[in-house]
Amino acid sequence: MNAFGRRIRGGEPAIPAAIPGAGAVMPFNESTAKQCLEANGQEHVLRFWDVLAQSQRAALLAQIEGIDFPLMNRLIDEWVRNKPPPETFEKIEPVPLIPVADIARQDAKAAFDAGEEALRAGRVGLFLVAGGQGTRLGFSGPKGAYPIGPVSRKSLFEFHAEKIHNLQKRYECALPWYIMVSEANDAATRAFFQEHEFFGLAEQNVRFLQQRMVPCVDEQGRFILESPGKLAMNPNGHGGCIPAIIENDVNTDARGRGVDMLSYFQVDNWAAKVADPFFIGYHVLRNAEMSSKNHRKNHPREAVGVHCICDGEYRVIEYTALDIYPQLLETDEDGKVVYDAGNPAIHILAVGFVERVYANYDKFPWWRAHKKIPYVDDAGDLIEPDSANGYKFETFVFDALRFINHEPVALAIERAGEYTPIKRFDGDNSVVGAWKSMNQYWAGWLEAAGCPVPRDGEGEVPVNIEISPQFALTQDEFIEKAKDLEWPDVGNIALAADGAFIGQSG
Ligand code: UTP
C-alpha cells in the first residue's frame, strides 16, 4: 500500500464490475478474468491456470484486474498491428535558450530573488522519479540505493537528501519530497529509507507513490507471461508521473502544504541541483506551467533528446529520430550544433498544470521500445531471447511540454555540477564518468578555497573528491565554510555534512 490510498481513473477492465440492477459489485474472479481476456483476444494468459497455486492465481487475477484494456488495445493497434509513419513537420526550430546564470545580469538577479522568495514561502515541493528498472546499471537494489560516493559509499538517495537538508536550513522551509517508485522497487525503496532513518529528514515530508505498470506484448500484440502465473509488465515510463501524481493525491497533499510547483529530477542524476532558486525564479517570473533545463549538445549525433519547436509546438525529439529529422544534425559556420538544446530531464511543473494535463491524458503520447523480453514457452520453461521479441510501452515526462500555454522557459546550464546521469558502470553516462566529472568540479572548489589538489599532466584529478551537499551546495558557500577547515594531506578527500574529513587516504 502506498502512503496516499491509491485511486485509479481510467484503469477499468473491459467488463463492467457492477451487475446491472443487482446493486452488487461483481468480484473479479476466474470467470470475469476469462471473459475479459477473451473479449480482448488475450485468453492465452490463463493457459497455466490449472497448475497454479492459490496464491499465484490471486496474484495473476490482481494483475489482470489492473490492466487498462481499452488503452492496451489502442496501443497494440497503433504500434504493433499498424506501424505508424514518423510525424512530419513543416518547420522545426531550435528552442530559444536562456543562458544561465550570470548573477550580475539584471534578470538573473531578479530570477534568483524570486526563486528564493518562493522557497522561503514554502511553495516548492520536490518530485523524484525513481521507478525505473535500472537494467543497464545492473545493480540489484533500487537505483537510488546505489553507493555513488567514491569515498563515503553514500547512496544517491542520501546525496539528494543532503541537498534537501541544506535548502531547508537555508530557506527555513519544509520541502516535501515525493518519490515515485514502481511495484518492482516500492518495498525495497521504503525499506532503504527506514533503514537509514530517512537520512534525518522528517518522515512526514517524505512520501512514496507508485506509478502504474503496463503489460509487455509480443510481436503479435499478445501479452507475455514471464512465469506461468505472472505477466511481464513494465512501469509506464517517467511520464507516468502525471497520472501517478493525481491518482495518489499528491496534488491535494501539495496544495494542502501551500506547494504550487514541483521541482522534478531523476534519481540517477547524482549532481542534480534540486529546487534551484534560479530555475524556480525564471519559472515564477514567467508565470510558467512547465519549465526545463537544457545542456548544450557536444556534437550533432550525441545520444540525447533535443528540445525543439515543431510547427509551433514544444517538443523533445529523441536522438533515435535524428535520421528522420536530418536538420537536427546541422552545424553553423563555426561548427556549433544549431539544434543544441540537449535534454537533461530537469523540470519545474506547476501543480495546476499537472492537473490539466491529467484531464487531457487520453491525448498524452505513448511510445514503444522493441526489447528482449523473457517469456515462458508452452511447457512453462523460461526462455531468454537472443534478440528483441516484444514491445514495452511507456510515456515520457517531456511530452507534457506540448501542453504548455506559454513561450518555452528553457535554461541553458553547464553540465558540470548539474548533470551526471548514471546509466551504466563505465563508458558514456556512467558511474565512472560521474566520479570523474564531480572530482573535477569539486577540485575547483577546493582550489578556490586554498586547498591544493593534485593534477596530472592533462589537468585530470587522480584522487577521489566528495563534498557533502549538506555542507555546501555552491562554491561560494564552500569557500565561506571552508575557512575554518584544516586541510588533510593530499589524497582522497570526502567532506561530511558537518565539515569533518572522512575516509581520506594518501
Ligand atoms: P531511464 O529511462 O534512464 O531508465 O530513467 P532506468 O530505469 O533508470 O534505466 P534502464 O533504462 O532500465 O537502464 C530515467 C529516470 O526515470 C525514472 C528512472 O528511475 C530514472 O530516474 N523512471 C524511468 C521512472 O521513474 N519510471 C519509469 O517507468 C522509467
XYZ file of C-alpha atoms and ligand atoms in Angstrom:
535
model
C 0.000 0.000 0.000
C 1.270 3.459 -0.654
C 1.023 6.367 1.703
C -1.773 8.033 -0.196
C -4.505 5.384 -0.553
C -4.248 4.986 -4.298
C -7.192 5.569 -6.593
C -7.163 4.848 -10.273
C -9.064 6.547 -13.036
C -9.164 5.082 -16.496
C -7.935 1.629 -15.475
C -11.307 -0.058 -15.858
C -11.430 -3.603 -17.193
C -13.461 -4.035 -20.370
C -16.150 -5.950 -18.416
C -18.412 -3.873 -16.107
C -17.743 -4.586 -12.445
C -21.322 -3.954 -11.301
C -24.129 -6.398 -12.058
C -26.859 -4.208 -13.585
C -29.885 -3.933 -11.319
C -28.401 -6.019 -8.542
C -26.686 -3.139 -6.769
C -23.837 -5.524 -6.020
C -20.234 -5.405 -7.151
C -19.099 -8.472 -9.040
C -15.828 -9.783 -7.630
C -13.045 -10.064 -10.137
C -12.644 -13.842 -10.283
C -11.567 -16.534 -12.692
C -14.775 -16.300 -14.683
C -14.719 -12.484 -15.081
C -10.997 -12.565 -15.862
C -11.639 -15.197 -18.533
C -14.470 -13.204 -20.072
C -12.378 -10.073 -20.023
C -9.334 -11.725 -21.608
C -11.441 -13.428 -24.268
C -13.168 -10.165 -25.132
C -9.719 -8.660 -25.726
C -8.059 -11.572 -27.516
C -5.704 -12.382 -24.606
C -7.150 -15.669 -23.337
C -3.739 -17.424 -23.556
C -2.824 -15.625 -20.318
C -4.761 -18.265 -18.342
C -3.264 -21.284 -20.071
C -1.426 -22.465 -16.939
C -4.387 -21.716 -14.630
C -4.986 -25.343 -13.677
C -1.455 -25.832 -12.359
C -1.210 -22.556 -10.450
C -1.234 -22.454 -6.649
C -3.981 -20.405 -4.986
C -1.614 -17.507 -4.223
C -0.339 -17.446 -7.829
C -3.916 -17.366 -9.096
C -4.751 -14.450 -6.817
C -1.650 -12.557 -7.953
C -2.430 -13.156 -11.626
C -6.037 -12.034 -11.164
C -4.807 -8.846 -9.496
C -2.503 -8.181 -12.457
C -5.319 -8.715 -14.957
C -7.766 -6.579 -12.982
C -5.316 -3.667 -13.043
C -4.939 -3.650 -16.825
C -6.427 -0.766 -18.768
C -7.709 -2.889 -21.669
C -9.058 -0.023 -23.815
C -5.629 1.634 -23.584
C -3.782 -1.602 -24.349
C -5.998 -2.309 -27.344
C -5.314 1.186 -28.647
C -1.535 0.825 -28.184
C -1.456 -2.617 -29.796
C -3.496 -1.336 -32.680
C -1.455 1.836 -33.177
C 2.012 0.469 -32.506
C 2.007 -3.273 -33.247
C -0.656 -4.046 -35.854
C -0.052 -0.795 -37.727
C 3.406 0.700 -37.678
C 2.744 4.444 -37.683
C 4.883 6.556 -40.043
C 7.034 9.161 -38.265
C 5.372 12.534 -37.721
C 6.305 15.170 -40.278
C 6.725 18.859 -39.533
C 6.807 21.867 -41.865
C 9.189 23.691 -39.599
C 11.466 22.619 -36.761
C 13.148 25.428 -34.841
C 15.715 25.273 -32.034
C 14.145 26.186 -28.704
C 15.365 29.642 -27.557
C 17.636 29.144 -24.555
C 18.075 31.431 -21.567
C 21.792 31.409 -20.702
C 22.325 30.844 -17.008
C 23.396 32.099 -14.504
C 25.350 35.262 -14.508
C 24.103 36.766 -11.308
C 25.363 40.188 -12.408
C 22.708 40.254 -15.105
C 19.579 42.065 -14.027
C 17.072 39.391 -14.979
C 19.169 36.617 -13.456
C 19.314 38.515 -10.165
C 15.558 39.080 -10.260
C 15.039 35.386 -11.002
C 17.300 34.317 -8.175
C 15.454 36.592 -5.730
C 12.050 35.334 -6.904
C 13.189 31.725 -6.548
C 14.467 32.329 -3.036
C 11.205 34.015 -2.110
C 9.182 31.037 -3.417
C 11.377 28.657 -1.414
C 11.029 30.702 1.768
C 7.267 30.837 1.268
C 7.111 27.020 1.117
C 5.703 26.990 -2.425
C 8.109 24.332 -3.699
C 7.933 20.537 -3.458
C 10.438 18.012 -4.809
C 9.417 15.300 -7.204
C 11.852 12.455 -7.766
C 11.281 9.756 -10.353
C 12.821 6.528 -9.108
C 10.530 3.894 -10.578
C 12.733 2.782 -13.483
C 14.099 -0.717 -13.852
C 17.759 0.368 -13.975
C 18.535 -2.513 -16.340
C 21.721 -1.044 -17.811
C 23.337 -0.403 -14.419
C 22.641 -3.989 -13.365
C 22.531 -3.068 -9.645
C 20.388 -5.437 -7.597
C 18.627 -2.822 -5.413
C 16.686 0.336 -6.319
C 18.924 2.647 -8.363
C 18.712 5.323 -5.647
C 20.403 2.915 -3.214
C 23.488 2.749 -5.459
C 26.565 3.701 -3.356
C 27.745 6.516 -5.591
C 30.034 8.319 -3.104
C 33.511 7.222 -4.253
C 34.939 7.571 -0.749
C 31.973 7.517 1.635
C 29.908 4.971 -0.386
C 26.861 7.145 0.344
C 23.854 6.351 -1.845
C 22.249 8.539 -4.499
C 19.235 8.903 -2.169
C 21.490 10.134 0.638
C 23.163 12.750 -1.565
C 19.742 14.041 -2.680
C 18.562 14.073 0.957
C 21.618 16.131 1.962
C 20.744 18.745 -0.674
C 17.283 18.975 0.876
C 18.763 19.452 4.369
C 20.881 22.307 3.077
C 17.972 24.080 1.362
C 15.604 23.597 4.298
C 18.114 25.179 6.637
C 18.962 27.997 4.286
C 15.357 28.935 3.472
C 13.812 27.903 6.795
C 11.210 25.886 4.955
C 9.964 22.301 4.733
C 10.453 20.778 1.309
C 8.088 17.840 0.853
C 9.828 15.101 -1.105
C 7.593 12.963 -3.319
C 9.300 9.838 -4.614
C 7.783 7.901 -7.475
C 8.525 4.192 -7.326
C 7.102 1.210 -9.143
C 5.714 -2.108 -7.999
C 9.135 -3.673 -8.584
C 11.103 -1.401 -6.228
C 8.490 0.099 -3.881
C 9.115 -2.194 -0.890
C 12.904 -2.124 -1.281
C 12.931 1.685 -1.549
C 10.814 2.163 1.571
C 12.957 -0.361 3.456
C 16.115 1.536 2.420
C 14.688 4.801 3.761
C 13.589 3.118 7.010
C 16.990 1.504 7.442
C 18.659 4.919 7.018
C 16.080 6.692 9.205
C 15.015 8.833 6.284
C 18.519 10.333 6.220
C 17.474 12.612 9.059
C 14.555 14.143 7.150
C 11.119 14.384 8.778
C 9.302 11.198 7.808
C 6.016 13.017 7.206
C 7.732 15.081 4.493
C 8.882 12.044 2.504
C 6.038 10.412 0.564
C 6.262 7.429 -1.771
C 3.843 6.876 -4.616
C 3.591 4.077 -7.118
C 3.382 4.564 -10.844
C 1.269 2.226 -12.954
C 2.552 -0.861 -14.753
C 1.639 -1.891 -18.295
C 1.835 -5.348 -19.861
C 4.611 -6.098 -22.350
C 3.412 -7.601 -25.625
C 4.967 -9.896 -28.226
C 5.263 -9.011 -31.901
C 1.651 -10.128 -32.453
C 0.366 -7.895 -29.658
C -0.204 -10.764 -27.207
C 0.549 -10.265 -23.520
C 3.673 -12.148 -22.378
C 3.880 -14.486 -19.382
C 7.249 -14.264 -17.627
C 6.271 -17.250 -15.462
C 3.173 -19.475 -15.625
C 1.325 -17.220 -13.175
C 2.837 -13.814 -13.926
C 2.523 -11.313 -16.745
C 5.638 -9.498 -17.917
C 4.961 -5.833 -17.126
C 6.964 -2.634 -17.118
C 6.484 0.707 -15.362
C 4.700 3.218 -17.612
C 7.745 5.486 -18.084
C 8.655 8.726 -16.297
C 5.640 10.318 -17.994
C 3.710 8.040 -15.640
C 4.298 10.712 -13.013
C 1.362 12.697 -14.423
C -1.312 10.084 -13.575
C 0.653 8.969 -10.504
C 0.552 12.494 -9.036
C -3.211 12.751 -9.374
C -4.195 9.144 -8.636
C -2.118 9.167 -5.449
C -3.444 12.603 -4.373
C -0.002 14.193 -4.441
C -1.581 17.325 -5.899
C -4.004 17.537 -2.958
C -1.236 16.877 -0.454
C 0.946 19.541 -2.110
C -1.825 22.131 -2.170
C -2.589 21.388 1.485
C 1.003 22.359 2.295
C 0.859 25.532 0.194
C 3.037 23.961 -2.512
C 2.134 25.020 -6.055
C 5.189 23.823 -8.021
C 7.242 20.654 -8.134
C 10.960 20.508 -8.823
C 11.263 17.360 -10.954
C 14.511 15.372 -11.103
C 15.714 11.857 -11.812
C 17.258 9.599 -9.234
C 20.284 8.741 -11.361
C 21.399 12.348 -11.818
C 23.815 12.496 -8.890
C 24.609 16.181 -9.438
C 21.007 17.395 -9.936
C 20.537 20.830 -8.348
C 17.204 20.219 -6.691
C 14.926 23.211 -6.140
C 17.464 25.525 -7.782
C 16.428 29.111 -6.935
C 17.457 30.479 -10.369
C 15.349 27.919 -12.141
C 12.369 28.371 -9.825
C 12.664 32.136 -10.219
C 12.562 32.055 -14.026
C 9.581 29.720 -13.808
C 7.755 32.020 -11.373
C 8.534 35.304 -13.125
C 7.333 33.948 -16.464
C 4.240 32.508 -14.856
C 5.135 29.195 -16.448
C 3.347 25.859 -16.339
C 6.364 23.683 -17.091
C 9.988 24.820 -17.377
C 13.117 22.935 -18.430
C 16.862 22.986 -18.097
C 18.966 22.192 -21.161
C 22.621 21.391 -21.680
C 24.228 22.252 -24.989
C 24.924 19.257 -27.191
C 28.586 18.361 -27.689
C 28.205 17.119 -31.225
C 25.289 16.635 -33.632
C 24.967 12.883 -33.057
C 25.208 12.983 -29.274
C 22.743 10.439 -27.852
C 20.436 12.905 -26.145
C 16.912 14.196 -26.816
C 16.694 17.742 -28.230
C 14.243 20.477 -27.219
C 12.673 21.975 -30.353
C 9.652 23.886 -31.546
C 7.882 21.753 -34.155
C 5.237 23.639 -36.118
C 4.827 25.954 -33.156
C 4.538 23.172 -30.571
C 7.170 22.498 -27.895
C 8.652 19.027 -28.395
C 11.632 16.960 -27.376
C 12.880 14.843 -30.273
C 14.663 11.657 -29.238
C 18.163 11.047 -30.633
C 16.907 7.831 -32.202
C 14.932 10.061 -34.618
C 17.946 12.093 -35.803
C 17.906 10.487 -39.233
C 14.204 11.176 -39.630
C 14.760 14.909 -38.992
C 18.228 15.473 -40.541
C 18.072 19.240 -39.949
C 18.820 18.384 -36.306
C 22.331 17.440 -37.414
C 23.053 20.937 -38.783
C 26.046 22.923 -37.566
C 26.748 26.638 -38.097
C 29.815 28.156 -39.785
C 31.780 27.777 -36.518
C 30.904 24.091 -36.325
C 28.468 24.608 -33.430
C 25.352 22.441 -33.263
C 22.327 24.533 -34.268
C 19.714 22.400 -32.520
C 21.760 22.336 -29.366
C 19.270 22.101 -26.509
C 20.049 18.683 -25.025
C 17.541 17.317 -22.511
C 18.882 16.509 -19.015
C 15.333 15.817 -17.723
C 15.203 18.587 -15.139
C 11.901 20.452 -14.900
C 9.588 22.533 -12.783
C 5.939 21.519 -13.024
C 3.099 23.685 -11.747
C 0.656 21.555 -9.747
C -2.295 23.065 -11.654
C -0.585 22.177 -14.927
C -0.246 18.516 -13.925
C -3.985 18.518 -13.153
C -4.756 19.992 -16.583
C -2.528 17.507 -18.420
C -4.151 14.650 -16.496
C -7.596 15.865 -17.535
C -6.346 15.500 -21.130
C -4.288 12.385 -20.537
C -6.022 10.479 -23.339
C -4.068 12.795 -25.685
C -0.741 12.120 -23.977
C 1.596 10.292 -26.378
C 2.833 6.761 -25.759
C 5.962 5.251 -27.264
C 7.087 1.704 -27.783
C 10.507 0.127 -27.308
C 11.494 -3.091 -29.049
C 13.153 -5.225 -26.332
C 14.266 -8.692 -25.330
C 11.533 -9.900 -23.002
C 11.979 -13.270 -21.225
C 8.901 -15.494 -21.564
C 7.659 -18.987 -20.732
C 7.074 -21.490 -23.520
C 4.123 -23.864 -23.607
C 5.963 -26.291 -21.317
C 6.264 -23.498 -18.751
C 10.045 -23.183 -19.195
C 11.639 -19.746 -19.112
C 13.205 -18.640 -22.400
C 15.722 -15.778 -22.538
C 15.503 -14.485 -26.107
C 18.688 -13.628 -28.031
C 17.088 -10.733 -29.855
C 14.188 -8.339 -29.363
C 10.947 -10.293 -29.303
C 8.385 -7.840 -27.979
C 7.436 -4.321 -27.010
C 7.358 -2.235 -23.870
C 5.086 0.805 -23.903
C 5.974 3.947 -21.992
C 5.357 7.659 -21.699
C 7.936 10.435 -21.291
C 7.580 13.409 -18.979
C 8.931 15.816 -21.607
C 5.844 15.169 -23.715
C 3.926 17.248 -21.168
C 5.764 20.237 -22.705
C 3.476 20.098 -25.723
C 0.584 21.041 -23.409
C 2.064 24.353 -22.181
C 0.218 27.581 -22.962
C 3.201 29.924 -22.993
C 6.600 30.571 -24.544
C 9.232 27.981 -23.538
C 11.176 28.625 -20.356
C 14.361 26.756 -21.251
C 17.531 27.465 -19.265
C 20.929 26.584 -20.722
C 23.060 25.023 -17.994
C 26.617 23.800 -17.711
C 26.743 20.039 -17.244
C 29.499 20.113 -14.628
C 27.897 20.189 -11.213
C 24.372 19.756 -12.602
C 24.174 16.707 -14.798
C 25.928 13.397 -14.227
C 23.448 10.711 -15.291
C 24.290 7.176 -14.230
C 23.036 4.587 -16.677
C 25.857 2.022 -16.513
C 29.121 1.470 -14.625
C 31.623 2.593 -17.273
C 31.544 4.482 -20.573
C 29.094 7.255 -21.540
C 26.703 8.401 -18.817
C 28.262 6.131 -16.235
C 29.334 5.846 -12.607
C 32.974 6.222 -13.625
C 32.133 9.253 -15.798
C 30.185 10.840 -12.931
C 33.073 10.352 -10.479
C 35.454 11.954 -12.957
C 33.143 14.880 -13.578
C 32.497 15.537 -9.876
C 36.198 15.136 -8.981
C 36.969 17.945 -11.419
C 34.052 20.056 -10.252
C 34.797 19.754 -6.537
C 38.547 20.088 -7.147
C 37.717 23.576 -8.447
C 36.008 24.416 -5.152
C 38.914 23.092 -3.098
C 41.457 25.053 -5.082
C 39.336 28.205 -4.857
C 39.323 27.712 -1.080
C 43.098 27.309 -0.943
C 43.399 23.532 -0.722
C 45.977 22.158 -3.149
C 44.655 19.324 -5.315
C 46.962 17.039 -7.278
C 46.561 17.128 -11.056
C 48.276 15.073 -13.709
C 49.839 16.375 -16.936
C 46.385 16.629 -18.579
C 44.931 18.538 -15.632
C 42.966 15.471 -14.530
C 42.434 14.871 -10.810
C 43.931 11.483 -9.862
C 42.209 11.278 -6.456
C 38.558 10.978 -5.467
C 36.859 14.034 -4.023
C 33.459 14.222 -2.450
C 31.787 17.120 -0.687
C 28.553 16.653 1.202
C 25.836 18.837 -0.329
C 24.629 19.408 3.210
C 27.963 21.083 3.962
C 27.913 23.187 0.778
C 25.738 23.368 -2.321
C 27.726 26.042 -4.122
C 31.339 27.093 -4.425
C 30.633 30.352 -2.592
C 29.080 28.515 0.330
C 32.018 26.104 0.347
C 34.635 28.862 0.439
C 32.812 30.596 3.259
C 32.521 27.449 5.382
C 35.922 26.063 4.445
C 37.715 28.989 6.101
C 37.835 27.097 9.377
C 38.948 23.766 7.935
C 42.375 22.312 8.257
C 43.219 20.578 5.041
C 44.361 16.980 5.242
C 47.369 15.654 3.381
C 46.582 15.362 -0.253
C 44.778 12.130 -1.112
C 41.163 11.088 -1.478
C 39.032 13.720 0.229
C 35.497 13.313 1.468
C 33.865 16.078 3.429
C 30.889 15.082 5.589
C 27.823 17.203 6.309
C 29.424 18.693 9.421
C 32.698 19.506 7.670
C 34.587 16.503 9.063
C 37.003 14.731 6.758
C 36.200 11.072 6.268
C 37.919 8.134 4.656
C 40.928 10.042 3.362
C 43.995 8.185 2.246
C 47.320 9.314 0.869
P 15.808 5.687 -17.635
O 14.937 5.849 -18.791
O 17.225 6.017 -17.804
O 15.627 4.217 -17.092
O 15.175 6.508 -16.468
P 16.290 3.454 -15.885
O 15.236 2.639 -15.279
O 16.980 4.346 -14.904
O 17.398 2.555 -16.566
P 17.342 1.486 -17.756
O 16.869 2.229 -18.976
O 16.399 0.387 -17.345
O 18.753 1.043 -17.829
C 15.475 7.847 -16.196
C 14.823 8.181 -14.864
O 13.418 7.986 -14.944
C 12.976 7.082 -13.936
C 14.211 6.280 -13.556
O 14.076 5.753 -12.243
C 15.302 7.320 -13.691
O 15.322 8.165 -12.553
N 11.905 6.236 -14.479
C 12.042 5.635 -15.682
C 10.776 6.050 -13.728
O 10.643 6.599 -12.606
N 9.794 5.261 -14.218
C 9.888 4.646 -15.421
O 8.934 3.937 -15.800
C 11.035 4.845 -16.172
